[in-house]
Every structure is written in C-alpha cells, then in structure tokens.
Coordinates of C-alpha atoms and ligand atoms in Angstrom, one line a residue:
X1 CA -9.3 -23.4 75.7
X2 CA -9.6 -26.1 72.8
X3 CA -9.9 -24.0 69.7
X4 CA -11.2 -25.3 66.2
X5 CA -12.1 -23.4 63.3
X6 CA -15.4 -21.6 62.9
X7 CA -15.8 -20.7 59.2
X8 CA -18.8 -18.3 58.1
X9 CA -18.9 -17.8 54.9
X10 CA -15.6 -16.4 53.8
X11 CA -14.2 -15.7 57.4
X12 CA -13.1 -18.0 60.2
X13 CA -14.4 -16.4 63.5
X14 CA -11.7 -18.4 65.5
X15 CA -8.0 -18.2 65.3
X16 CA -5.4 -20.8 67.0
X17 CA -2.3 -19.1 68.7
X18 CA 0.2 -21.7 68.3
X19 CA -0.7 -22.3 65.0
X20 CA -0.5 -18.8 64.1
X21 CA 3.0 -18.8 65.7
X22 CA 3.8 -21.9 63.8
X23 CA 2.8 -20.2 60.6
X24 CA 5.0 -17.1 61.4
X25 CA 7.9 -19.6 62.1
X26 CA 7.6 -21.1 59.0
X27 CA 7.5 -17.9 57.0
X28 CA 10.7 -16.8 58.9
X29 CA 12.5 -20.1 58.1
X30 CA 11.7 -19.3 54.3
X31 CA 13.3 -16.2 54.5
X32 CA 16.4 -17.0 56.5
X33 CA 17.3 -20.0 54.3
X34 CA 17.8 -17.5 51.4
X35 CA 20.1 -15.7 53.2
X36 CA 20.8 -11.9 54.0
X37 CA 19.4 -9.5 51.5
X38 CA 22.6 -7.2 50.5
X39 CA 22.0 -3.6 51.3
X40 CA 18.4 -4.2 52.5
X41 CA 16.3 -1.9 54.4
X42 CA 17.1 -1.1 58.0
X43 CA 14.1 0.7 59.6
X44 CA 11.0 -0.3 58.2
X45 CA 7.3 0.9 58.7
X46 CA 4.6 -1.5 57.7
X47 CA 1.1 -0.3 57.6
X48 CA -1.2 -3.4 57.8
X49 CA 1.5 -5.6 59.0
X50 CA -0.6 -8.3 60.8
X51 CA -1.7 -10.6 58.0
X52 CA -1.3 -11.4 54.5
X53 CA 1.3 -9.3 52.4
X54 CA 1.9 -7.1 55.1
X55 CA 2.9 -9.6 57.5
X56 CA 5.0 -11.3 54.9
X57 CA 6.6 -8.1 54.2
X58 CA 7.3 -7.2 57.6
X59 CA 8.9 -11.0 58.1
X60 CA 11.0 -10.5 55.0
X61 CA 12.3 -7.1 56.1
X62 CA 13.2 -8.4 59.6
X63 CA 14.5 -11.6 59.0
X64 CA 16.0 -11.0 55.6
X65 CA 17.6 -7.7 56.2
X66 CA 17.9 -7.5 59.8
X67 CA 15.7 -4.5 59.9
X68 CA 13.8 -2.9 62.8
X69 CA 10.0 -2.9 62.1
X70 CA 7.2 -0.9 63.5
X71 CA 4.1 -2.6 62.6
X72 CA 0.5 -0.8 62.2
X73 CA -2.8 -2.9 62.2
X74 CA -6.2 -3.2 63.4
X75 CA -6.7 -6.4 65.4
X76 CA -8.7 -7.7 68.5
X77 CA -7.2 -9.5 71.5
X78 CA -8.9 -12.6 73.0
X79 CA -11.4 -12.0 75.7
X80 CA -13.2 -14.8 77.6
X81 CA -14.1 -17.7 75.4
X82 CA -13.6 -15.6 72.3
X83 CA -10.2 -16.0 70.5
X84 CA -8.1 -13.0 69.4
X85 CA -7.9 -12.4 65.5
X86 CA -5.4 -14.3 63.6
X87 CA -3.5 -10.9 63.1
X88 CA -3.2 -10.6 66.8
X89 CA -1.8 -13.9 67.4
X90 CA 0.7 -13.3 64.3
X91 CA 2.1 -10.3 65.6
X92 CA 2.4 -11.6 69.2
X93 CA 4.6 -14.5 67.5
X94 CA 6.4 -12.2 65.3
X95 CA 7.6 -10.0 68.2
X96 CA 8.6 -12.9 70.3
X97 CA 10.8 -14.3 67.4
X98 CA 12.1 -10.7 66.6
X99 CA 13.2 -10.2 70.2
X100 CA 14.8 -13.7 70.4
X101 CA 16.7 -12.6 67.2
X102 CA 17.8 -9.2 68.6
X103 CA 15.7 -7.2 66.5
X104 CA 13.6 -4.0 67.4
X105 CA 10.0 -4.7 66.8
X106 CA 7.0 -2.6 67.9
X107 CA 3.4 -2.5 67.1
X108 CA 0.6 0.0 67.0
X109 CA -3.1 -1.5 67.2
X110 CA -5.5 1.1 66.0
X111 CA -7.2 2.5 63.0
X112 CA -4.5 3.4 60.5
X113 CA -6.9 5.8 58.6
X114 CA -7.0 8.1 61.8
X115 CA -4.9 11.2 62.5
X116 CA -4.2 9.7 66.1
X117 CA -2.6 6.6 64.9
X118 CA -0.5 8.6 62.3
X119 CA 0.8 10.8 65.1
X120 CA 1.4 8.0 67.5
X121 CA 3.4 6.3 64.6
X122 CA 5.4 9.5 64.0
X123 CA 6.3 9.7 67.8
X124 CA 7.3 6.0 68.0
X125 CA 9.7 6.6 65.1
X126 CA 11.0 9.7 66.7
X127 CA 11.7 8.1 69.8
X128 CA 13.0 4.9 68.8
X129 CA 14.3 5.0 65.1
X130 CA 14.9 8.5 64.4
X131 CA 14.1 7.9 60.5
X132 CA 12.7 4.9 58.4
X133 CA 14.0 4.0 55.1
X134 CA 11.1 1.7 53.7
X135 CA 7.3 2.4 54.1
X136 CA 5.3 -0.5 53.1
X137 CA 1.4 0.2 52.8
X138 CA -0.6 -3.1 52.9
X139 CA -4.1 -2.0 54.2
X140 CA -7.2 -4.1 53.0
X141 CA -10.4 -2.7 54.6
X142 CA -14.2 -2.7 53.6
X143 CA -14.6 0.8 55.2
X144 CA -12.7 4.1 56.1
X145 CA -13.5 6.9 58.3
X146 CA -12.3 10.3 56.9
X147 CA -10.1 11.8 59.4
X148 CA -11.1 15.3 58.4
X149 CA -15.0 15.1 57.9
X150 CA -15.8 11.9 59.8
X151 CA -17.6 10.6 56.9
X152 CA -17.6 6.6 56.7
X153 CA -16.9 5.4 53.2
X154 CA -17.7 1.9 52.3
X155 CA -15.9 -0.1 49.5
X156 CA -17.6 -2.6 47.4
X157 CA -16.6 -5.4 44.9
X158 CA -18.8 -4.7 41.9
X159 CA -18.4 -4.5 38.2
X160 CA -18.6 -1.0 36.5
X161 CA -21.2 -0.3 33.9
X162 CA -23.0 -3.5 33.4
X163 CA -23.7 -6.6 35.4
X164 CA -21.2 -9.4 35.2
X165 CA -22.0 -13.4 35.1
X166 CA -19.1 -16.1 35.6
X167 CA -18.5 -19.1 37.3
X168 CA -17.9 -18.8 41.1
X169 CA -16.9 -21.2 43.7
X170 CA -18.5 -21.7 47.0
X171 CA -15.1 -22.3 49.1
X172 CA -16.8 -24.1 51.9
X173 CA -18.7 -26.6 49.7
X174 CA -16.8 -27.0 46.6
X175 CA -19.9 -26.3 44.4
X176 CA -19.1 -24.5 41.1
X177 CA -21.9 -22.4 40.1
X178 CA -22.5 -19.3 38.5
X179 CA -22.9 -15.8 40.0
X180 CA -24.4 -12.6 38.5
X181 CA -23.1 -9.4 40.2
X182 CA -25.0 -6.1 39.7
X183 CA -23.1 -3.1 38.5
X184 CA -21.7 -0.2 40.8
X185 CA -24.5 2.4 41.3
X186 CA -24.6 5.7 43.0
X187 CA -21.2 6.7 44.4
X188 CA -19.8 3.2 44.7
X189 CA -16.8 4.0 42.7
X190 CA -16.0 7.1 44.6
X191 CA -16.6 5.4 47.9
X192 CA -14.4 2.3 47.0
X193 CA -11.5 4.7 45.8
X194 CA -11.9 6.5 49.1
X195 CA -11.2 3.3 51.0
X196 CA -8.9 1.2 48.9
X197 CA -7.3 4.1 46.5
X198 CA -4.2 6.1 47.2
X199 CA -5.8 9.0 49.5
X200 CA -4.6 7.5 52.8
X201 CA -1.1 6.4 51.5
X202 CA -0.8 10.1 50.3
X203 CA -1.9 11.3 53.6
X204 CA 0.5 8.8 55.5
X205 CA 3.4 10.1 53.3
X206 CA 2.6 13.8 53.8
X207 CA 2.7 13.4 57.5
X208 CA 5.9 11.5 57.7
X209 CA 7.5 14.0 55.1
X210 CA 6.1 16.8 57.4
X211 CA 7.6 15.2 60.4
X212 CA 11.0 14.8 58.9
X213 CA 11.1 10.9 59.8
X214 CA 12.1 9.7 56.4
X215 CA 15.6 8.9 55.6
X216 CA 17.6 9.9 52.4
X217 CA 16.6 7.5 49.5
X218 CA 13.5 6.3 51.2
X219 CA 11.4 3.8 49.2
X220 CA 7.5 3.3 49.6
X221 CA 5.5 0.7 48.1
X222 CA 1.7 -0.2 47.9
X223 CA 0.3 -3.3 46.5
X224 CA -2.0 -3.8 43.8
X225 CA -3.5 -6.6 41.5
X226 CA -4.3 -6.7 37.8
X227 CA -4.7 -10.6 36.8
X228 CA -6.3 -12.3 33.7
X229 CA -9.1 -11.0 31.6
X230 CA -11.3 -13.5 33.0
X231 CA -11.3 -11.6 36.3
X232 CA -11.2 -8.0 34.8
X233 CA -15.0 -7.3 35.1
X234 CA -14.8 -7.8 38.8
X235 CA -11.2 -6.8 39.4
X236 CA -9.1 -4.6 37.2
X237 CA -12.2 -3.0 35.4
X238 CA -14.5 -3.3 38.5
X239 CA -14.8 -0.8 41.5
X240 CA -11.6 -2.1 43.2
X241 CA -9.6 -1.7 39.9
X242 CA -10.6 2.0 40.0
X243 CA -9.0 2.2 43.4
X244 CA -6.1 0.4 42.3
X245 CA -5.7 3.1 39.4
X246 CA -6.0 5.9 42.1
X247 CA -2.9 4.4 43.9
X248 CA -1.0 4.7 40.6
X249 CA -1.8 8.4 40.5
X250 CA -0.6 8.7 44.2
X251 CA 2.6 6.7 43.4
X252 CA 3.4 9.5 40.7
X253 CA 2.6 12.2 43.0
X254 CA 4.7 10.8 45.9
X255 CA 7.7 10.4 43.5
X256 CA 7.5 14.1 43.0
X257 CA 7.1 14.8 46.8
X258 CA 10.0 12.5 47.7
X259 CA 12.3 13.7 45.1
X260 CA 14.1 16.2 47.5
X261 CA 14.8 13.0 49.7
X262 CA 16.2 11.1 46.5
X263 CA 13.0 8.9 47.4
X264 CA 10.9 6.5 45.3
X265 CA 7.4 5.5 45.5
X266 CA 6.4 2.1 43.8
X267 CA 3.3 0.1 43.2
X268 CA 3.9 -3.5 43.3
X269 CA 1.6 -5.8 41.5
X270 CA 1.3 -9.0 43.5
X271 CA 0.2 -12.5 42.8
X272 CA -3.3 -13.7 43.6
X273 CA -3.2 -15.6 46.8
X274 CA -5.4 -16.7 49.6
X275 CA -5.7 -14.1 52.0
X276 CA -8.4 -12.7 54.3
X277 CA -9.0 -9.9 51.9
X278 CA -8.9 -11.9 48.6
X279 CA -11.4 -14.6 49.9
X280 CA -14.1 -12.0 49.9
X281 CA -14.0 -11.3 46.3
X282 CA -16.4 -13.3 43.9
X283 CA -15.1 -15.5 41.1
X284 CA -11.4 -14.9 42.4
X285 CA -11.2 -18.0 44.7
X286 CA -12.2 -20.3 41.8
X287 CA -9.3 -18.6 39.6
X288 CA -6.9 -19.0 42.6
X289 CA -7.7 -22.8 42.8
X290 CA -7.0 -23.3 39.1
X291 CA -3.7 -21.2 39.4
X292 CA -2.5 -23.1 42.5
X293 CA -2.8 -26.3 40.3
X294 CA -1.1 -25.0 37.5
X295 CA 1.8 -23.1 39.3
X296 CA 2.5 -26.1 41.8
X297 CA 2.8 -28.3 38.8
X298 CA 5.0 -26.1 37.2
X299 CA 7.1 -25.5 40.3
X300 CA 6.7 -21.7 40.3
X301 CA 4.2 -21.6 43.1
X302 CA 4.7 -19.0 45.8
X303 CA 2.9 -17.8 48.8
X304 CA 2.9 -14.2 50.4
X305 CA 6.3 -14.8 52.0
X306 CA 8.1 -15.7 48.7
X307 CA 6.5 -13.0 46.9
X308 CA 7.7 -10.4 49.6
X309 CA 11.1 -11.8 50.1
X310 CA 11.4 -11.4 46.1
X311 CA 10.0 -8.0 46.0
X312 CA 12.6 -6.8 48.5
X313 CA 15.5 -9.3 47.3
X314 CA 15.2 -9.2 43.6
X315 CA 13.5 -5.8 43.0
X316 CA 13.6 -3.1 45.7
X317 CA 17.2 -3.7 46.8
X318 CA 19.1 -5.1 44.0
X319 CA 19.2 -2.2 41.9
X320 CA 17.1 -3.7 39.3
X321 CA 13.4 -3.2 39.9
X322 CA 12.5 -4.1 36.3
X323 CA 9.5 -1.9 36.2
X324 CA 6.8 -2.4 33.5
X325 CA 5.7 0.4 31.0
X326 CA 3.5 2.0 33.6
X327 CA 6.4 2.1 36.3
X328 CA 4.9 -0.8 38.2
X329 CA 7.0 -3.6 39.9
X330 CA 5.7 -6.9 38.8
X331 CA 6.1 -9.8 41.2
X332 CA 2.9 -11.4 39.7
X333 CA 5.3 -12.3 36.6
X334 CA 5.4 -16.0 37.3
X335 CA 1.5 -16.0 37.8
X336 CA 1.0 -14.2 34.4
X337 CA 3.4 -16.2 32.0
X338 CA 1.5 -17.2 28.9
X339 CA 2.1 -21.0 29.7
X340 CA 0.4 -20.6 33.2
X341 CA -2.5 -18.4 31.8
X342 CA -3.1 -20.8 28.9
X343 CA -3.7 -23.8 31.5
X344 CA -5.9 -22.0 33.7
X345 CA -7.8 -20.2 30.7
X346 CA -8.5 -23.5 29.2
X347 CA -9.6 -25.1 32.7
X348 CA -11.6 -22.1 33.5
X349 CA -14.0 -23.1 30.4
X350 CA -14.1 -26.7 31.5
X351 CA -14.2 -26.6 35.3
X352 CA -17.3 -27.6 37.0
X353 CA -18.3 -29.2 40.5
X354 CA -17.4 -32.7 39.4
X355 CA -13.9 -32.1 37.9
X356 CA -12.9 -29.2 40.3
X357 CA -10.4 -31.8 42.4
X358 CA -8.9 -32.6 39.0
X359 CA -8.4 -29.5 37.4
X360 CA -7.9 -27.2 40.4
X361 CA -6.4 -27.4 43.8
X362 CA -9.4 -26.9 45.9
X363 CA -7.7 -28.8 48.7
X364 CA -4.8 -26.5 48.6
X365 CA -7.2 -23.5 48.7
X366 CA -9.0 -24.6 51.8
X367 CA -5.8 -25.5 53.5
X368 CA -4.3 -22.1 52.7
X369 CA -7.2 -20.6 54.2
X370 CA -7.3 -22.5 57.5
X371 CA -3.5 -21.6 57.6
X372 CA -4.4 -17.9 57.7
X373 CA -6.1 -18.6 61.1
X374 CA -3.5 -21.1 62.4
X375 CA -5.3 -24.3 61.6
X376 CA -3.7 -27.3 60.1
X377 CA -0.4 -26.6 60.9
X378 CA 2.3 -29.7 61.4
X379 CA 3.6 -29.9 65.0
X380 CA 0.6 -28.3 66.5
X381 CA -1.7 -30.4 69.0
X382 CA -5.1 -29.2 68.1
X383 CA -6.7 -31.3 70.8
X384 CA -4.9 -29.7 73.6
X385 CA -5.8 -26.5 75.7
X386 CA -4.1 -23.4 74.3
X387 CA -4.0 -20.0 76.1
X388 CA -6.1 -17.6 73.9
X389 CA -5.3 -14.7 76.0
X390 CA -1.7 -14.1 74.9
X391 CA -0.6 -10.7 74.4
X392 CA 1.5 -8.6 71.8
X393 CA 4.7 -7.9 74.0
X394 CA 5.0 -4.2 72.7
X395 CA 1.2 -3.6 73.3
X396 CA 1.1 -4.6 77.0
Ligands
LIG401 P1 -5.1 -9.0 54.7 O1 -6.4 -8.9 54.9 O2 -4.4 -10.0 55.0 O3 -4.4 -7.7 55.4 C1 -4.9 -6.5 55.6 C2 -3.9 -5.8 56.8 O4 -4.5 -4.4 57.0 C3 -4.0 -6.5 58.1 O5 -2.9 -6.2 58.9 C4 -5.1 -5.6 58.9 O6 -5.1 -5.5 60.3 C5 -4.9 -4.2 58.3 N1 -5.9 -3.1 58.4 C6 -7.2 -3.2 57.9 N2 -7.9 -2.2 58.4 C7 -7.1 -1.3 59.2 C8 -7.4 -0.3 59.8 N3 -8.4 0.6 59.7 N4 -6.3 0.3 60.5 C9 -5.1 -0.4 60.6 N5 -4.9 -1.7 59.9 C10 -5.9 -2.2 59.1 O7 -5.0 -8.4 53.0 P2 -4.0 -8.7 51.9 O8 -4.5 -9.6 50.8 O9 -2.7 -9.0 52.5 O10 -4.0 -7.2 51.3 C11 -3.0 -6.4 51.4 C12 -2.6 -5.5 50.1 O11 -2.4 -6.4 49.0 C13 -4.2 -4.7 49.7 O12 -3.8 -3.6 49.0 C14 -4.7 -5.8 48.4 O13 -5.4 -5.3 47.5 C15 -3.2 -6.1 47.9 N6 -3.1 -7.3 47.1 C16 -3.8 -8.6 47.5 C17 -3.7 -9.7 46.8 C18 -4.4 -11.0 47.1 O14 -4.4 -11.9 46.1 N7 -4.4 -11.0 48.3 C19 -2.9 -9.6 45.4 C20 -2.3 -8.4 45.1 C21 -2.4 -7.3 45.7

C-alpha cells in the first residue's frame, strides 16, 4: 500500500511503517553516538513506551545502557487498508533493532490502567527478568477506566476558575487567531486528576512492590510540565496542572513505600515538545513554534530523545540529579532559561499570521508532527508500496 498522511485536526490517522522505523533508527543513533551510560539501568519497565517521551526513554535505556526493556502501550495493528498506529510501527522497529543488538525487548499491548495488564506485566517480569531496576511512567490518555469500579474518567484541558483568552495557532493552516476556553465545571478537575494524576502510577508501584519484582535501589519516574506564565492558565494552573500536582503527591508517597528497598521516586519536568499528546493542548503549539525557533538559534534545541538521554545520563544515573526546591528533576532547564524565555515572551506579544514564519518555527512544528507518524524522513521512498501489516515481534 502507498501511505500518505491524513491529518484530521491535531491527529494524523495514518502512519508509515518504514518512516516510523527510520525515526526510531535516528533516535537510536543519537544515543549510541553519546556512548554508554556508566552504571545505567539494566532492567527497565516503560509504561507508555510506544511514542513520545516513553519511546525515547525506552530507546535511551536500551541503547545507552544495554538495558532489557519491557514496554507497555495501547496501539492498533494495521488491518486491511487501515494502517497501524505510529506507536505500533515504532514498537515493531524498536524490537527489531533491539534483537539485532542482542538486547531483550518484550511488549504488552493493552490498557495499562487495567488490573489484567498489570498482572500480565508482573508475570512477564517474573518469567524473564526476575526484577526491574527502573520503572518509567509515561502515559498520556484522554480517559481511564477505574479497574475497581469500572467508572470511566475523562480528562479535559481547561482553565480553572475563569475563562482564558489568548493567541492560538491552527497547526494545519498556520493562522494565528484568538481562542477563549471556558473554565472547568462540575467534576472536570477530579476527572482529569483521575486520568492524568498519580493514582494509576501509585497502583502500578503497589502491585510491583507486592509482587517483589523491584530491585534494591530501584528508581521510578513520571513526567510533568510547568512552562512559562503565558501558558499557565491552560497548563500549570489548569485541569492538567492539577493532575500534575497529584503526581507530586504520589511521588512523595512512593518515596516512603520504596524506602525499604532504598528506592527513589521522581517527577521529571520535561521540555515542551511536539508529541501526539501535546498537539491536542490549545495555545501550546504556538508556544512550541516560538520556542523551537529561539532554541534552535541558540543551539540548545532538543527533541524527546536528547531529553531522555540527558535524564538518564546526567540526572538519574550520575549521582547528581539536581532536584529543584520541590524535589523535581528539571530537564526543562534549557527551555526555561531567562534568555530563551525573554525572546519567546517578546515574540508572543508580536506574533500574528503574517510574521509567524519569521518569529516562529512553524515549518519545524509541522515537520516534527509529521515525523511522529513516519512522514518526511530522509531515505524513505514514500511513492513505493509498503507493507502496513507488519507485526511487533514479541506480540505475534
Ligand atoms: P504520547 O501521546 O506520545 O505517549 C503516550 C503513551 O501512552 C503511548 O505510548 C501510548 O500508547 C500510551 N498509552 C496511552 N493510553 C494508554 C493505555 N490506556 N494503556 C497503555 N498505554 C497507553 O505522549 P507524551 O507527550 O510522550 O506524554 C508522556 C508524558 O510526558 C505525559 O505524562 C505528558 O504529560 C508528559 N510530558 C509531555 C510533554 C510534551 O511536551 N509532550 C512535556 C512534559 C511532560
């Protein structure tokens, strides 16, 4: 089948298998070029391992530290004239590369919020790995089914308290206009916390502790975002920010639970980057376009793989995690420098549809978005037939 991008708002409904493989290969190359991480992780569970930050975490652990990885995700295989999701092709490519490098890699495709997938994961750890020494929690989902009650929680991206009006970018047309988002109502905040907060991370860690599958000195990390004030009403102080606060509550509770194992839980605050999850947040794509331009000009731009390599290499495994006053790891440090923020802040006031190409990196935004789905990668012939039915080796 010949596969082209089909973009619907902020999602692309097709994915290119060879393009995704190329994207994974490029990420592997970045990590390998940096050499081995000394005393890095050896047996790693990645929950949300197929795209974005989770995929890059898996690649950084495997190819930066020769780690065995068990990856959990929720993706769809190709069927008939429908391509698989990008995360499916990414995972197929990752496993192939891992096998070629002699590294253990196994995947579980299913709902990570469910008891069944937690049980299946523990059985796989016991059978193949014994124990794991790093647990990465990188889920991003619009909904979660409570495993105990069956209730379906839905997360929303809304300000809290009052409506929020600001500039917004239509990422398909490049038009900069204004958007007003009405505040959360009813139980929106609680629902969002139930999906994107720390409850499920806590459940995972409880199960892993009870099953005795965590090594002494185990570390676990979940990802968060803070960003600049201009985005606070929709992010840090919005419904999603409340969920991220809940992650910090759980991080502290997990520190206590892991103390007998001399373990440590972390929240890592990562940089704003184009991923499937971040494209859905209003206002943020315009900020990302301005940020990319400023950081590329300063030579400090990173993508998910550079971020996750730095998290493992320069924070979690070098004995110097450099926590902030709230105990969080900050790999958003380069994004948040006063110099970068001053440039972005000034351009935020000035930006409009006409000057977007000059002040922002809209082209970079769009090409990063397409790359998430395997499009626009060098060395891939997009006019050629490609096999869209490929499987993930460990799931066959
Ligand atoms: P993403 O959409 O690329 O990845 C989400 C992952 O979760 C995928 O592997 C997907 O398969 C998996 N997933 C979703 N629902 C699942 C389910 N029910 N069961 C199993 N797997 C499921 O998102 P991302 O941007 O990489 O986000 C990961 C984390 O990083 C989130 O906590 C997000 O808030 C955080 N973060 C993102 C950014 C950013 O700019 N993208 C910045 C800082 C922090």
